[in-house]
Coordinates of C-alpha atoms and ligand atoms in Angstrom, one line a residue:
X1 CA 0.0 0.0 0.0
X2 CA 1.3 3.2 -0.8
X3 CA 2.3 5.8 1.3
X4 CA 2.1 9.2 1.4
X5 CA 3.7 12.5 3.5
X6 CA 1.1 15.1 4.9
X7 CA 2.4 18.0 6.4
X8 CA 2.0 18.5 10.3
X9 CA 0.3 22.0 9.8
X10 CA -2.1 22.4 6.9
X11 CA -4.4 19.4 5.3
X12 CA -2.6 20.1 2.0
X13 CA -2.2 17.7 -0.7
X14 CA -0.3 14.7 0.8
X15 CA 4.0 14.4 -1.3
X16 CA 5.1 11.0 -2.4
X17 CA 7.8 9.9 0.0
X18 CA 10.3 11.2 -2.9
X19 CA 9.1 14.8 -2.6
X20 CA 9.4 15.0 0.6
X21 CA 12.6 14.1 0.8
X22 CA 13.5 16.7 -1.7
X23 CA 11.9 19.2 0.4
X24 CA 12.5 17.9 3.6
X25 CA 10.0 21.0 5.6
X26 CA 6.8 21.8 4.0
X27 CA 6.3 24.8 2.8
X28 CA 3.8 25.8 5.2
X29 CA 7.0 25.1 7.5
X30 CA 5.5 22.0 9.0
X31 CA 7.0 18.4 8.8
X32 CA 6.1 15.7 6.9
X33 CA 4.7 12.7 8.3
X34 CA 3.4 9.2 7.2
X35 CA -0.4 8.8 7.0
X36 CA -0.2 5.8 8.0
X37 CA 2.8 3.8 9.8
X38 CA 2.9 0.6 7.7
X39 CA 3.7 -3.4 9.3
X40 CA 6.6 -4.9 8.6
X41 CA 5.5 -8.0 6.6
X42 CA 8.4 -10.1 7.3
X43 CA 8.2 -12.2 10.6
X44 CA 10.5 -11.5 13.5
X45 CA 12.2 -15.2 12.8
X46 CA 12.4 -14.4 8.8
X47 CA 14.1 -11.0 9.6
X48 CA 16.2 -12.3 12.6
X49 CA 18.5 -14.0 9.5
X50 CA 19.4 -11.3 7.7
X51 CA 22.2 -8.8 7.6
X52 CA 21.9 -5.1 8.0
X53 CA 21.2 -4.4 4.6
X54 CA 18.6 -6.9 4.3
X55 CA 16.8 -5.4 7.4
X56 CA 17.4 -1.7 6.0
X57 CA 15.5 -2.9 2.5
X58 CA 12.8 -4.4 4.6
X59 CA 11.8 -1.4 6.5
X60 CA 12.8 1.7 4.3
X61 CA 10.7 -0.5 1.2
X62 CA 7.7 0.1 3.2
X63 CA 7.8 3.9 4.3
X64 CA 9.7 5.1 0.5
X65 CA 7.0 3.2 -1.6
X66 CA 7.7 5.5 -4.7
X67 CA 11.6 3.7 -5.0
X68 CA 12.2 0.9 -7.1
X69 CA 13.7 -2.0 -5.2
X70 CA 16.7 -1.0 -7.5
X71 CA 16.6 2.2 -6.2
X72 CA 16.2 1.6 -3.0
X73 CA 18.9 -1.3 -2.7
X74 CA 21.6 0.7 -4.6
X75 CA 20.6 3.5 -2.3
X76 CA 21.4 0.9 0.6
X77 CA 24.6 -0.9 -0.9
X78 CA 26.1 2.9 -1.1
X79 CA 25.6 3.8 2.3
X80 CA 26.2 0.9 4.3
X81 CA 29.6 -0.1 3.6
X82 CA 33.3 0.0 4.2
X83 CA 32.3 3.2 5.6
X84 CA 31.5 1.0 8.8
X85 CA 34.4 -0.1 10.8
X86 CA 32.4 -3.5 11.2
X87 CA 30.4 -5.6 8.9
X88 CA 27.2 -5.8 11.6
X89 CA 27.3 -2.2 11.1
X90 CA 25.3 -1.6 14.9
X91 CA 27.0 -4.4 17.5
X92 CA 25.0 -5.1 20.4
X93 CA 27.3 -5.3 23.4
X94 CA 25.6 -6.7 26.4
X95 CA 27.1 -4.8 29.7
X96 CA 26.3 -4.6 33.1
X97 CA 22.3 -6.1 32.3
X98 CA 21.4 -3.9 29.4
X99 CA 22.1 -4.4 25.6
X100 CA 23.7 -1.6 23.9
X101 CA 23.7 -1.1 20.6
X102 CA 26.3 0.8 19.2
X103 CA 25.2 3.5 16.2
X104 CA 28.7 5.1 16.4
X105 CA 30.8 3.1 13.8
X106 CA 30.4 5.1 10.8
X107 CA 33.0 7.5 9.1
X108 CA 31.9 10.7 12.2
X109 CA 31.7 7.9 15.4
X110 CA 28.2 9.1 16.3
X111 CA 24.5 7.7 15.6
X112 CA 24.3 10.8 12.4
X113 CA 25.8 8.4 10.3
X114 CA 23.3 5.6 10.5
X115 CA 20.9 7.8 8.5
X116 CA 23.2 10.8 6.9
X117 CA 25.5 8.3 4.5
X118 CA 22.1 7.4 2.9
X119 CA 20.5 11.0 2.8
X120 CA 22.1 11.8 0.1
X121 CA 21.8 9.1 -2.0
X122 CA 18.4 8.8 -1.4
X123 CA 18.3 13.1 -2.3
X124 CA 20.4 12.6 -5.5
X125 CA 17.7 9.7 -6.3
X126 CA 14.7 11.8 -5.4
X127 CA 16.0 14.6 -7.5
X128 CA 16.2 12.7 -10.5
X129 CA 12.7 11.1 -9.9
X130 CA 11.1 14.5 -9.9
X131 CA 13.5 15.4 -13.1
X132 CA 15.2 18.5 -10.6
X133 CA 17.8 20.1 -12.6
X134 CA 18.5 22.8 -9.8
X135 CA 21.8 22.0 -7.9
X136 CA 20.5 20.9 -4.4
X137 CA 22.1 23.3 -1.2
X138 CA 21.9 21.2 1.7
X139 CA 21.3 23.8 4.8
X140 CA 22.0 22.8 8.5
X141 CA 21.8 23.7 11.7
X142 CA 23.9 21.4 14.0
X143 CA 24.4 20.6 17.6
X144 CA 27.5 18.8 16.9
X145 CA 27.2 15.6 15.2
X146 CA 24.9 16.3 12.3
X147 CA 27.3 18.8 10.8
X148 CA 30.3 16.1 10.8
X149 CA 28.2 13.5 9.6
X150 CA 26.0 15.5 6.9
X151 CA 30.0 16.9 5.7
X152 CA 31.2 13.5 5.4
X153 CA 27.6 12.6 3.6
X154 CA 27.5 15.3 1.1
X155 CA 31.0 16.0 0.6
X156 CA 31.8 15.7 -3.1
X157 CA 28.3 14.2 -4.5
X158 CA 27.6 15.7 -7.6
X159 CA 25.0 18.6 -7.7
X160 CA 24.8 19.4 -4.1
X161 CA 26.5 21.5 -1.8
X162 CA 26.3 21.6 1.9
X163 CA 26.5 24.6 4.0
X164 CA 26.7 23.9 7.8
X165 CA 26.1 26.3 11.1
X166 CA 27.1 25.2 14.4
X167 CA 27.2 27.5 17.7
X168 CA 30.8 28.4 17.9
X169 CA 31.2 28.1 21.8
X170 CA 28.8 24.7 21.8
X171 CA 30.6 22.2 20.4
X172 CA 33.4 19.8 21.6
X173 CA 36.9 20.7 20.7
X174 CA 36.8 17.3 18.6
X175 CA 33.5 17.9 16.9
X176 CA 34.6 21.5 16.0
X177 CA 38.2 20.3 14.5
X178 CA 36.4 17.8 12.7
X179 CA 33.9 19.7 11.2
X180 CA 36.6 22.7 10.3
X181 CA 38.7 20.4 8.4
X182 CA 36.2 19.2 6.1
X183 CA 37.3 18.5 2.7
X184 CA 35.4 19.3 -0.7
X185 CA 34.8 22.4 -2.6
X186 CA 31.0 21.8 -2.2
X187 CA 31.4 22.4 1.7
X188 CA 30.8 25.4 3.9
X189 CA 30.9 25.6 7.5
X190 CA 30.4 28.7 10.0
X191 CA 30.5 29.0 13.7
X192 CA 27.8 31.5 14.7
X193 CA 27.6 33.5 17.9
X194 CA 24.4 31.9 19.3
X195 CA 23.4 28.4 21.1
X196 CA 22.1 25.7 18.8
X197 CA 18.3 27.1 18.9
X198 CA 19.8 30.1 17.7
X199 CA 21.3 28.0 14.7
X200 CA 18.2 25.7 14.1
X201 CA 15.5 28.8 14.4
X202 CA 18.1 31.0 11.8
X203 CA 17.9 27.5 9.2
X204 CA 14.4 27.1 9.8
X205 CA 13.8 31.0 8.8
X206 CA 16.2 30.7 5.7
X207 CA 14.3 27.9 4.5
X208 CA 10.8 29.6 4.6
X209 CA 11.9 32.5 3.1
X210 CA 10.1 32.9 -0.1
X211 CA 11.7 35.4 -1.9
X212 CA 15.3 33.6 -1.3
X213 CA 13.7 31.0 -2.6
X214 CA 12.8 32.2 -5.8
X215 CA 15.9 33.9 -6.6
X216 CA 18.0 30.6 -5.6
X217 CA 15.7 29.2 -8.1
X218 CA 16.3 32.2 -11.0
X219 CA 20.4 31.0 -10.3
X220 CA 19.8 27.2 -10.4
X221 CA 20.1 26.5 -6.8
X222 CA 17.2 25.0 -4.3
X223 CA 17.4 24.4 -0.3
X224 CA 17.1 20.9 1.0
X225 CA 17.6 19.7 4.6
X226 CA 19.7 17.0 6.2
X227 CA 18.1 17.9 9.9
X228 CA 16.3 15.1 11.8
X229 CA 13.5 16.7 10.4
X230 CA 13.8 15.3 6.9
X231 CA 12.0 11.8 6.8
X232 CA 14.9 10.6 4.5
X233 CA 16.6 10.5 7.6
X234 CA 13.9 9.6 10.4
X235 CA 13.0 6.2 8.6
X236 CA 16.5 5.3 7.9
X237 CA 16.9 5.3 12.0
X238 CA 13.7 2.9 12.6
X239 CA 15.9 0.0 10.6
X240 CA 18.3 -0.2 13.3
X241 CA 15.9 -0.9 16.6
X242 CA 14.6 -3.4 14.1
X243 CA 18.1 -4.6 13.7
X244 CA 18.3 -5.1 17.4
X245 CA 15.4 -6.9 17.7
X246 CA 16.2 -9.2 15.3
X247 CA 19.8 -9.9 16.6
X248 CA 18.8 -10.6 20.0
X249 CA 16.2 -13.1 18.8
X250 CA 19.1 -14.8 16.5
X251 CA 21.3 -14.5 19.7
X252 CA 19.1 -16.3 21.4
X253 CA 18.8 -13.7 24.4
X254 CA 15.1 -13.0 23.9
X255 CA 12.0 -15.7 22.7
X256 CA 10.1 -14.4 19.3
X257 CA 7.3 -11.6 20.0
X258 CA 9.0 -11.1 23.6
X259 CA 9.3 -7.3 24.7
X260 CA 12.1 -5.2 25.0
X261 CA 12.3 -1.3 26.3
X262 CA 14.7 0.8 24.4
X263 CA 16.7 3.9 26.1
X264 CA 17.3 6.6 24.0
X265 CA 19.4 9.9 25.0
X266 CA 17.1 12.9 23.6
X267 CA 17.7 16.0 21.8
X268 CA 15.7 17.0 18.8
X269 CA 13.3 13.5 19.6
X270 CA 14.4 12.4 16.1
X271 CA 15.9 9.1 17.1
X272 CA 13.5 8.3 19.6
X273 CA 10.6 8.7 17.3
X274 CA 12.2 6.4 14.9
X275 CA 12.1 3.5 17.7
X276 CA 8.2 4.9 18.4
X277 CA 7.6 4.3 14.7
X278 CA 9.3 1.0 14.8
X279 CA 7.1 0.0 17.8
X280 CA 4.2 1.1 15.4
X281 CA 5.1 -1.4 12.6
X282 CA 4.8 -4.0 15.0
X283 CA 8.3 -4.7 16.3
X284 CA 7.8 -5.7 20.5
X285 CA 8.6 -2.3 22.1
X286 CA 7.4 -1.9 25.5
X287 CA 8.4 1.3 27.1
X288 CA 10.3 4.0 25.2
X289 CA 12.4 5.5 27.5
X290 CA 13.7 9.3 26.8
X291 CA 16.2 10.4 28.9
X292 CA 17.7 13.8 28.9
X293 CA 20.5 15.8 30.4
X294 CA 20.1 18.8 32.4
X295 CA 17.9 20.4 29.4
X296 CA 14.9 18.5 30.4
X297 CA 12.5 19.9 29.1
X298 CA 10.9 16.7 27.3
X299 CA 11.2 15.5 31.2
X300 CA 8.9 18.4 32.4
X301 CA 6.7 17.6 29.4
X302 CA 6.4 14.1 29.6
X303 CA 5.6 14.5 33.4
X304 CA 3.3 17.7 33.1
X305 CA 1.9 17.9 29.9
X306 CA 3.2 21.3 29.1
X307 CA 6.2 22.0 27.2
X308 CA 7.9 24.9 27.9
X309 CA 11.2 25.8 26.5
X310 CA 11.1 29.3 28.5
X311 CA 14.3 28.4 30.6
X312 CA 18.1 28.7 31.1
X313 CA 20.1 27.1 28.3
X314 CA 22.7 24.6 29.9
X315 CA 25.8 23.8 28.5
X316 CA 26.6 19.8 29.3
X317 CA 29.0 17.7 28.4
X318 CA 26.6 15.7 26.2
X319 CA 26.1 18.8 23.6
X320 CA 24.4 16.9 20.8
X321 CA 21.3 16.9 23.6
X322 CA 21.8 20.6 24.9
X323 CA 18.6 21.7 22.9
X324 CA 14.6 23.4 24.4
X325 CA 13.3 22.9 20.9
X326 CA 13.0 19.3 20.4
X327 CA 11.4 19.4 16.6
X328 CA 10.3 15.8 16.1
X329 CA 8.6 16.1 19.0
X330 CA 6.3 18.2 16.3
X331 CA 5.3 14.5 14.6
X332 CA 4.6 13.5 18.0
X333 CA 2.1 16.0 19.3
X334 CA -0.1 15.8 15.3
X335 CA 0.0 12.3 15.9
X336 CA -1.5 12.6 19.9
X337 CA -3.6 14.9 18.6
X338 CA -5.5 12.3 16.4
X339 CA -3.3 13.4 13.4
X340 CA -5.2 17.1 13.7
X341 CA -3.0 19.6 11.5
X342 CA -5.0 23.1 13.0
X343 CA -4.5 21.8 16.5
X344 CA -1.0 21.3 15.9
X345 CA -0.5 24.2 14.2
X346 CA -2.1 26.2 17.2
X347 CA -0.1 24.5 19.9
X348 CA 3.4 24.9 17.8
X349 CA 2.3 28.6 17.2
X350 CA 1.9 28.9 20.8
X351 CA 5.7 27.4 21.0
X352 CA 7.3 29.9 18.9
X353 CA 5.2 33.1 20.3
X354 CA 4.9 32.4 24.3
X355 CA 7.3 29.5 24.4
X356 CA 4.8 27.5 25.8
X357 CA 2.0 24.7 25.1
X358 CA -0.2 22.3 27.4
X359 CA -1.3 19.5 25.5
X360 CA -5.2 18.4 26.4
X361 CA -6.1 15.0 29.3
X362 CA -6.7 13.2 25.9
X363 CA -3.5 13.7 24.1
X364 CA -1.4 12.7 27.2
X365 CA -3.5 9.1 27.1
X366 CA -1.1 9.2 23.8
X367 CA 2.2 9.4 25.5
X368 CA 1.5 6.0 27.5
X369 CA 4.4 4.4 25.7
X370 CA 6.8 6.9 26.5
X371 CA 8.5 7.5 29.9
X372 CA 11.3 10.2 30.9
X373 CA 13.7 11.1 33.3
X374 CA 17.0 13.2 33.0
X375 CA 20.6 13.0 34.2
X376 CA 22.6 15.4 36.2
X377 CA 26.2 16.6 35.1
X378 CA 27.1 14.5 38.0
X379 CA 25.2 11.0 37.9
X380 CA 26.2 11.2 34.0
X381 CA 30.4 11.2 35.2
X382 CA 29.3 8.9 37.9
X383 CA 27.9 6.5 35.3
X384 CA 30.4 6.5 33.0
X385 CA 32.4 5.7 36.2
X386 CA 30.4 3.1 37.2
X387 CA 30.3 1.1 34.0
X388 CA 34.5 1.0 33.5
X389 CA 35.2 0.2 36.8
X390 CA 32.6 -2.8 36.7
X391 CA 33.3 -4.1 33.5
X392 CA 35.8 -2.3 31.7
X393 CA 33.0 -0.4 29.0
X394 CA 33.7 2.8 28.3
X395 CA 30.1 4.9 27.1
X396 CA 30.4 8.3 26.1
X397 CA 28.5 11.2 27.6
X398 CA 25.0 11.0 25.7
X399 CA 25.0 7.1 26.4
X400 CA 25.8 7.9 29.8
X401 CA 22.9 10.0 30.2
X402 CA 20.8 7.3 29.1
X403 CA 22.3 4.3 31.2
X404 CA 21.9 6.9 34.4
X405 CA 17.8 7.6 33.5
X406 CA 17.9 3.3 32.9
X407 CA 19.3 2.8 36.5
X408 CA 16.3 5.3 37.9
X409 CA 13.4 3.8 35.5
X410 CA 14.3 0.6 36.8
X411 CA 15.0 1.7 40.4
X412 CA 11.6 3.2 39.8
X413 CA 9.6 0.4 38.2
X414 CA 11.2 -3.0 39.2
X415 CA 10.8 -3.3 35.5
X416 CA 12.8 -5.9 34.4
X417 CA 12.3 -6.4 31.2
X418 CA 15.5 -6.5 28.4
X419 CA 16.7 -3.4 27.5
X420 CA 18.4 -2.1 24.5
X421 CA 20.2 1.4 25.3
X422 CA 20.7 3.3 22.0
X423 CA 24.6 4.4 21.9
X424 CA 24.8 7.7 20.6
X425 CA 28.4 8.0 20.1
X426 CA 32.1 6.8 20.5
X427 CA 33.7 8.0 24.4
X428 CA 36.7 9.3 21.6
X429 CA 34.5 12.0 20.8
X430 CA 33.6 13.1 23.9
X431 CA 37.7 12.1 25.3
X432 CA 38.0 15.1 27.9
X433 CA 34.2 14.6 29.4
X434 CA 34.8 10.9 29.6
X435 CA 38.3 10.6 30.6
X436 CA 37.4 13.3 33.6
X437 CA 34.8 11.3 34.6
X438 CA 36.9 8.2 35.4
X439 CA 39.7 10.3 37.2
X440 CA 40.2 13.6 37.5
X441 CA 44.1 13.4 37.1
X442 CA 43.2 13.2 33.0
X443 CA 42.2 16.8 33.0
X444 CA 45.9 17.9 33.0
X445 CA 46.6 15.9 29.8
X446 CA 46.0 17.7 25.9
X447 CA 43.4 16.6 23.4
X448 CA 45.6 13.5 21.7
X449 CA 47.2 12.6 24.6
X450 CA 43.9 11.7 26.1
X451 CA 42.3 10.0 23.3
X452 CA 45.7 7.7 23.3
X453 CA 45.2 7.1 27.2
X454 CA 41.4 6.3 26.6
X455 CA 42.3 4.0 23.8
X456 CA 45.0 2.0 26.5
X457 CA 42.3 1.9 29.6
X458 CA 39.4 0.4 27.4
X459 CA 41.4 -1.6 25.2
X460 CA 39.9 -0.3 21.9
X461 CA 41.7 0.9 19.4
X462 CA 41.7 4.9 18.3
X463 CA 38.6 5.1 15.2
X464 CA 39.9 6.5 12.0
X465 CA 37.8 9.4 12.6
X466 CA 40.0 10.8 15.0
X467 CA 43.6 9.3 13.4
X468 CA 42.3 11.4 10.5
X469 CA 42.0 15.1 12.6
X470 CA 45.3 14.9 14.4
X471 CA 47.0 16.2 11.8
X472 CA 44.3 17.9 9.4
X473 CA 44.7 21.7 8.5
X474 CA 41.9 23.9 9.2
X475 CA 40.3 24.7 6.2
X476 CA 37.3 26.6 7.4
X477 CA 37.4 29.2 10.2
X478 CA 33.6 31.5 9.4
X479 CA 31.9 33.1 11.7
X480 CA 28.7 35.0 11.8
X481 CA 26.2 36.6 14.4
X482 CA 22.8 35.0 14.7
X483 CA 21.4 37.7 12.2
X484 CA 23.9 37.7 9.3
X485 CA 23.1 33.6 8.1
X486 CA 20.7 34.6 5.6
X487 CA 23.9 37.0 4.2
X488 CA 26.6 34.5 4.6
X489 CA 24.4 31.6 2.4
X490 CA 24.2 34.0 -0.5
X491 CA 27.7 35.4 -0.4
X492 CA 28.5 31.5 -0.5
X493 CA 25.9 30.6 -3.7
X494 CA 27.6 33.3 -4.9
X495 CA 24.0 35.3 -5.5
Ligands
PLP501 C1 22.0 13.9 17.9 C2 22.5 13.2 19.1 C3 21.6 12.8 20.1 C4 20.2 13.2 20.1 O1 19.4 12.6 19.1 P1 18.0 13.2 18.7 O2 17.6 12.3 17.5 O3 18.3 14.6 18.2 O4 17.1 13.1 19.8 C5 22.1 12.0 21.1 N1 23.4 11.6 21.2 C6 24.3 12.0 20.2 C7 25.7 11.6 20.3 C8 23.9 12.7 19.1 O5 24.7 13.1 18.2

């Protein structure tokens, strides 16, 4: 059955899964959802044999129904490949009672790359479907990790070009060297003085902006975006809790149709809504627990029914999380809402004038599935403490935060029911946070020094990703204030 892609605010005509991928926001600045979430229609045992690939083809075929199995398997075989340090592409590595399932080892060592090495593919493909002869300008606001990975996506691929904006004073020392060394004449990166709402509220304006939009189109140029928000990448990130179902039955460490809860550390609610849509198509989900760092304003929400972003700003030491403006959460709240665009619309209005929205008794029966809790700066060091002096694992910051809000959902609920823990990101990213955490002595030791002390005391051996950066000449060093982005894209079109 085919599906199609309404837009969250207006009852428009509903986009083939093609278009809106191209697009990525509606133009009425909404996102695009599913109208319906389709079942998988492989058995749990049938998909339990496959590899990753296989899995990928199994889910994506159902959500991209305008693709040609071709297509869709070329788009597949492109992305998930040597790129991957291992062949499983997401190991599950069982520790200390909980399964983790590691989405860091792609070519940028965080979870980006599970879904932005097939973004583009799946863009180039889309463009030529809908016969675009424009040159595609991927625009992007990023907390960290999507800028690396979307880089490393779009870098060099024929008729697009990426332009990335990250807060300057936001980002790890790693993330920021790796996205400022970033090869490929079709790349452009700026560090603006703001926080990452600043960034994502600044792309978000850029891309409704009418006007640009028609003279972009006068000069052969047309925006696309490689945020969470496009469902090119939100669909590729259901495949994986999929994945982990389906290795755990082969494993042998769950029965066929038994439950799991999954654990995901929260930011923009992108990855977390792909393991709600995955619950959707049938896969066993139980809970879907989101867990957040000192932001916690999805924790407030979840427990109150109002989100309110109107709060200090924290700086952690899980950054890709540090965000008040979670915009899946958007898909979310038209879906509680009994898939009502007006209400939605009048609720996310409410967000971007007062800051502020109380959902109604009935849409909060809707949220059932989910439960949330956060982490303190402090129990997230402690856990990463915990976990290497009790087995020797090593979790970065973001997975920290969610093994922390495990420990008190369980402590909680008695639940104790298997448990995968999405892994957000490699420790090496995130050396300094993780290496203080374990002992404080570390914090007198530089950058590289650390990440070859961290690769010593968990036995694992430094990713490519950083090898590469040790030595890499920065190659892009823009800055802008919060008001001058729409000035610096054009200057870089060259319009
Ligand atoms: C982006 C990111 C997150 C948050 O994921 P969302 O889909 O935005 O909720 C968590 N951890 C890491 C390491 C990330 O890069």
């Amino acid at each position: 059955m085919e599906v199609l892609y309404n837009s969250t605010r207006s009852k428009k005509n509903p986009v083939k899964a093609s278009e809106a991928i191209l697009k990525g926001l509606s133009d009425d600045g909404g996102l695009f959802v599913p109208d319906h979430i389709p079942a998988l229609d492989k058995s749990l045992k049938e998909l339990s044999d496959m590899s990753y690939q296989q899995v990928a083809y199994e889910v994506m075929k159902l959500f991209f129904t305008d693709f040609t199995e071709e297509e869709l398997k070329n788009c597949i075989n492109k992305a998930y490949d040597e790129k991957f340090d291992t062949e499983v592409i997401a190991p599950l590595v069982e520790a200390q009672g909980a399964y983790y399932l590691e989405l860091f080892h792609g070519s940028t060592i965080a979870f980006k790359d599970m879904a932005l090495s097939i973004l583009p593919h799946l863009l180039i493909t889309s463009a030529r479907k809908n016969k675009i002869k424009n040159e595609i300008v991927i625009l992007t606001a990023t907390s960290g990790d999507t800028g690396k990975a979307a880089l490393a996506g779009f870098a060099g691929v024929e008729g697009t070009r990426i332009i990335v904006f990250y807060p300057k004073n936001g980002v790890s020392p790693i993330q920021e060297k790796q996205m400022v060394t970033q090869k490929g004449d079709n790349t452009f990166v700026v560090g603006i003085h703001g926080n990452f709402d600043d960034a994502q509220t600044g792309v978000k304006k850029i891309f409704s902006d009418k006007e640009l939009a028609k003279e972009m189109d006068g000069k052969g140029f047309q925006f696309s975006s490689a945020n969470s928000i496009n469902i090119g990448r939100l669909v590729p990130q259901v495949c994986y809790y999929v994945y982990a179902y389906a290795k755990l039955l082969s494993e042998g460490k769950i029965a066929e149709g038994e439950t799991i809860n999954v654990v995901v550390p929260t930011g923009n609610f992108g990855n977390i809504l792909a393991a709600f849509y995955a619950k959707n198509m049938g896969l066993p989900i139980g809970k879907l627990i989101c867990a957040s760092n000192d932001n916690k304003v999805l924790y407030d929400f979840f427990r109150t029914g109002t989100y309110d972003r109107n709060r200090e700003f924290v700086l952690t030491t899980s950054p890709s999380m540090d965000i008040l403006i979670s915009s899946n959460l958007e898909r979310l709240i038209y879906r509680i809402a009994g898939n009502d665009a007006d209400k939605n619309k009048e609720l996310m209005t409410a967000l971007s004038g007062q800051g502020k929205y109380e959902i109604t008794e009935d849409m909060k029966q809707g949220l059932k599935d989910f439960y949330g809790n956060y982490a303190s700066e402090q129990e997230t060091a402690a856990e990463i403490a915990r976990l290497y002096e009790s087995c020797g694992y090593v979790l970065d910051t973001h997975t920290a935060v969610a093994s922390a809000v495990y420990g008190k959902y369980v402590k909680e609920t008695g639940d104790s029911t298997k448990t995968v823990i999405a892994s957000t990101a490699s420790p090496f990213k995130f050396t300094r946070s993780v290496m203080n955490a374990i002992d404080a002595k570390y914090d007198a030791m530089g950058d590289f020094e650390l990440v070859d002390e961290l690769s010593k005391i968990a036995n694992v051996k430094v990713p490519a990703a950083i090898e590469e950066i040790r030595t890499a000449p920065v190659v892009h060093d823009h800055q802008c204030e919060v008001d001058e982005m729409k000035k610096v894209v054009k200057e870089f079109l060259g319009i």
